[in-house]
mmCIF file of C-alpha atoms (C1' of nucleotides) in Angstrom:
data_model
loop_
_atom_site.group_PDB
_atom_site.id
_atom_site.type_symbol
_atom_site.label_atom_id
_atom_site.label_comp_id
_atom_site.label_asym_id
_atom_site.label_seq_id
_atom_site.Cartn_x
_atom_site.Cartn_y
_atom_site.Cartn_z
ATOM 1 C CA MET M 1 -13.815 13.427 -13.873
ATOM 2 C CA SER M 2 -14.546 11.192 -12.374
ATOM 3 C CA PRO M 3 -14.180 7.420 -14.426
ATOM 4 C CA GLU M 4 -16.592 5.016 -11.879
ATOM 5 C CA PRO M 5 -17.451 7.261 -9.104
ATOM 6 C CA ARG M 6 -20.848 4.765 -7.927
ATOM 7 C CA LYS M 7 -17.568 1.568 -7.564
ATOM 8 C CA PRO M 8 -16.501 2.105 -4.145
ATOM 9 C CA PHE M 9 -12.759 2.807 -3.837
ATOM 10 C CA ALA M 10 -11.558 -0.451 -2.697
ATOM 11 C CA ALA M 11 -13.759 -1.568 -6.759
ATOM 12 C CA ARG M 12 -11.469 0.803 -8.372
ATOM 13 C CA VAL M 13 -8.237 -1.103 -6.124
ATOM 14 C CA PHE M 14 -9.394 -3.908 -7.130
ATOM 15 C CA ASP M 15 -9.825 -3.325 -10.986
ATOM 16 C CA ALA M 16 -6.180 -1.899 -10.709
ATOM 17 C CA VAL M 17 -4.835 -4.294 -9.281
ATOM 18 C CA ARG M 18 -6.591 -6.930 -12.475
ATOM 19 C CA ALA M 19 -5.580 -5.076 -14.783
ATOM 20 C CA ILE M 20 -1.956 -4.726 -14.272
ATOM 21 C CA PRO M 21 -0.478 -7.304 -16.186
ATOM 22 C CA SER M 22 1.842 -11.172 -15.933
ATOM 23 C CA GLY M 23 5.550 -9.811 -15.315
ATOM 24 C CA ARG M 24 4.543 -6.091 -14.474
ATOM 25 C CA VAL M 25 4.189 -4.928 -10.823
ATOM 26 C CA ALA M 26 2.883 -1.815 -9.568
ATOM 27 C CA THR M 27 3.141 0.165 -6.468
ATOM 28 C CA TYR M 28 -0.054 1.137 -3.613
ATOM 29 C CA GLY M 29 0.174 4.621 -4.633
ATOM 30 C CA ASP M 30 0.538 4.234 -7.824
ATOM 31 C CA VAL M 31 -3.095 1.822 -7.096
ATOM 32 C CA ALA M 32 -4.088 4.697 -5.432
ATOM 33 C CA ALA M 33 -3.611 7.013 -8.030
ATOM 34 C CA ALA M 34 -5.026 4.794 -9.995
ATOM 35 C CA ALA M 35 -8.207 4.627 -8.346
ATOM 36 C CA GLY M 36 -8.851 8.096 -8.027
ATOM 37 C CA ARG M 37 -6.706 9.157 -5.507
ATOM 38 C CA PRO M 38 -3.385 9.623 -5.451
ATOM 39 C CA GLY M 39 -1.817 9.567 -1.589
ATOM 40 C CA ALA M 40 -4.345 6.804 -0.069
ATOM 41 C CA ALA M 41 -1.744 3.618 -0.489
ATOM 42 C CA ARG M 42 -2.172 3.460 2.752
ATOM 43 C CA ALA M 43 -6.133 2.867 1.986
ATOM 44 C CA VAL M 44 -4.810 0.919 -0.784
ATOM 45 C CA GLY M 45 -3.230 -1.321 2.012
ATOM 46 C CA THR M 46 -5.376 -1.617 3.948
ATOM 47 C CA LEU M 47 -8.008 -2.439 1.627
ATOM 48 C CA MET M 48 -6.235 -5.131 0.538
ATOM 49 C CA ALA M 49 -5.833 -7.127 4.143
ATOM 50 C CA ASN M 50 -9.736 -7.263 4.537
ATOM 51 C CA ALA M 51 -9.572 -7.626 0.635
ATOM 52 C CA GLY M 52 -10.914 -11.660 1.742
ATOM 53 C CA PRO M 53 -11.050 -14.097 -1.039
ATOM 54 C CA ARG M 54 -10.520 -11.766 -3.646
ATOM 55 C CA ARG M 55 -9.263 -13.240 -6.759
ATOM 56 C CA ILE M 56 -6.706 -10.606 -7.457
ATOM 57 C CA PRO M 57 -2.510 -10.272 -8.422
ATOM 58 C CA ALA M 58 -2.478 -8.640 -5.158
ATOM 59 C CA HIS M 59 0.911 -10.292 -5.042
ATOM 60 C CA ARG M 60 1.911 -7.478 -7.666
ATOM 61 C CA VAL M 61 1.403 -4.808 -6.198
ATOM 62 C CA VAL M 62 4.348 -3.342 -3.980
ATOM 63 C CA ALA M 63 5.303 -0.628 -1.715
ATOM 64 C CA ALA M 64 7.873 2.035 -3.002
ATOM 65 C CA GLY M 65 10.906 1.913 -4.048
ATOM 66 C CA GLY M 66 11.116 -1.947 -5.282
ATOM 67 C CA ALA M 67 10.626 -3.007 -1.849
ATOM 68 C CA LEU M 68 7.692 -6.031 -1.297
ATOM 69 C CA GLY M 69 5.940 -4.422 0.893
ATOM 70 C CA GLY M 70 3.581 -6.731 3.136
ATOM 71 C CA TYR M 71 1.626 -9.790 2.316
ATOM 72 C CA GLY M 72 -0.412 -10.777 5.344
ATOM 73 C CA GLY M 73 2.482 -11.945 6.976
ATOM 74 C CA HIS M 74 3.269 -14.290 3.940
ATOM 75 C CA GLU M 75 5.949 -11.864 1.457
ATOM 76 C CA ALA M 76 8.485 -14.701 0.630
ATOM 77 C CA GLU M 77 5.465 -16.768 -0.841
ATOM 78 C CA LYS M 78 4.590 -12.935 -2.654
ATOM 79 C CA ALA M 79 8.181 -13.280 -3.121
ATOM 80 C CA ALA M 80 8.205 -16.464 -5.461
ATOM 81 C CA LEU M 81 4.839 -15.475 -6.768
ATOM 82 C CA LEU M 82 7.102 -12.046 -8.541
ATOM 83 C CA ARG M 83 10.201 -14.228 -9.490
ATOM 84 C CA ALA M 84 7.251 -17.445 -10.886
ATOM 85 C CA GLU M 85 6.281 -14.890 -12.985
ATOM 86 C CA GLY M 86 10.202 -13.882 -14.446
ATOM 87 C CA ILE M 87 11.208 -10.868 -11.861
ATOM 88 C CA THR M 88 14.349 -11.205 -10.010
ATOM 89 C CA VAL M 89 13.548 -10.688 -5.886
ATOM 90 C CA VAL M 90 16.488 -9.688 -3.974
ATOM 91 C CA GLY M 91 15.128 -10.260 -0.535
ATOM 92 C CA ARG M 92 12.727 -7.281 0.032
ATOM 93 C CA ARG M 93 13.725 -5.523 -3.274
ATOM 94 C CA ILE M 94 13.227 -6.338 -6.365
ATOM 95 C CA ARG M 95 15.848 -5.671 -9.035
ATOM 96 C CA GLY M 96 14.770 -3.722 -12.181
ATOM 97 C CA PHE M 97 12.268 -2.620 -10.512
ATOM 98 C CA ALA M 98 11.429 0.466 -12.393
ATOM 99 C CA ALA M 99 11.753 -1.519 -15.584
ATOM 100 C CA ILE M 100 8.806 -3.335 -14.381
ATOM 101 C CA ARG M 101 7.147 -0.776 -13.059
ATOM 102 C CA CYS M 102 3.498 -0.390 -14.459
ATOM 103 C CA GLU M 103 2.158 2.666 -15.148
ATOM 104 C CA ILE M 104 -1.705 2.576 -14.605
ATOM 105 C "C1'" DG X 1 -21.106 10.408 14.709
ATOM 106 C "C1'" DA X 2 -15.263 9.242 16.772
ATOM 107 C "C1'" DA X 3 -12.100 5.823 17.107
ATOM 108 C "C1'" DA X 4 -9.152 2.418 15.771
ATOM 109 C "C1'" DT X 5 -7.059 -0.086 12.289
ATOM 110 C "C1'" DG X 6 -3.667 -1.391 8.325
ATOM 111 C "C1'" DA X 7 -0.153 -6.027 3.481
ATOM 112 C "C1'" DC X 8 2.204 2.852 2.676
ATOM 113 C "C1'" DA X 9 5.063 6.788 1.863
ATOM 114 C "C1'" DG X 10 9.232 9.866 2.445
ATOM 115 C "C1'" DA X 11 12.472 12.528 4.839
ATOM 116 C "C1'" DG X 12 15.494 13.100 7.884
ATOM 117 C "C1'" DT X 13 18.719 9.987 11.414
ATOM 118 C "C1'" DG O 1 22.148 1.484 3.072
ATOM 119 C "C1'" DA O 2 19.031 0.273 6.771
ATOM 120 C "C1'" DC O 3 15.933 1.855 10.921
ATOM 121 C "C1'" DT O 4 13.149 5.923 12.870
ATOM 122 C "C1'" DC O 5 9.289 9.032 13.440
ATOM 123 C "C1'" DT O 6 5.557 11.523 11.113
ATOM 124 C "C1'" DG O 7 2.188 11.929 7.923
ATOM 125 C "C1'" DC O 8 -1.919 10.283 5.274
ATOM 126 C "C1'" DC O 9 -6.877 7.784 3.101
ATOM 127 C "C1'" DA O 10 -10.664 4.528 3.498
ATOM 128 C "C1'" DT O 11 -12.130 1.009 6.388
ATOM 129 C "C1'" DT O 12 -14.766 -1.325 10.391
ATOM 130 C "C1'" DT O 13 -16.228 -1.396 14.906
#
DNA sequence: GAAATGACAGAGT
DNA sequence: GACTCTGCCATTT
């Protein structure tokens, strides 16, 4: 069943990202699945890159395996934001990733 | 309508 | 554990 097929895929992606509470993270694949298109992790990244001035916690969206992923070339800032939420970031990886992974 | 782009994922080396 | 290659998908030009 389609939750909201009237809205574009991007809108559902943004909605899913906004549903991520502070101190939690979700992978691009999880966001894509939450948007109704599992496997479209790459599409999610593309949309985020072109999201423009959207007010969404994009820094809470990370790559699979606990990798930070990308952040428009500012992954260091992304790690800082995650740390500010109580998330332990080691290099380009997240410590206890499975523990803070939010199921959308 | 087709080709190119990009903030991925998984498997293999 | 880190790096490389291929596959997948939606958006934009």
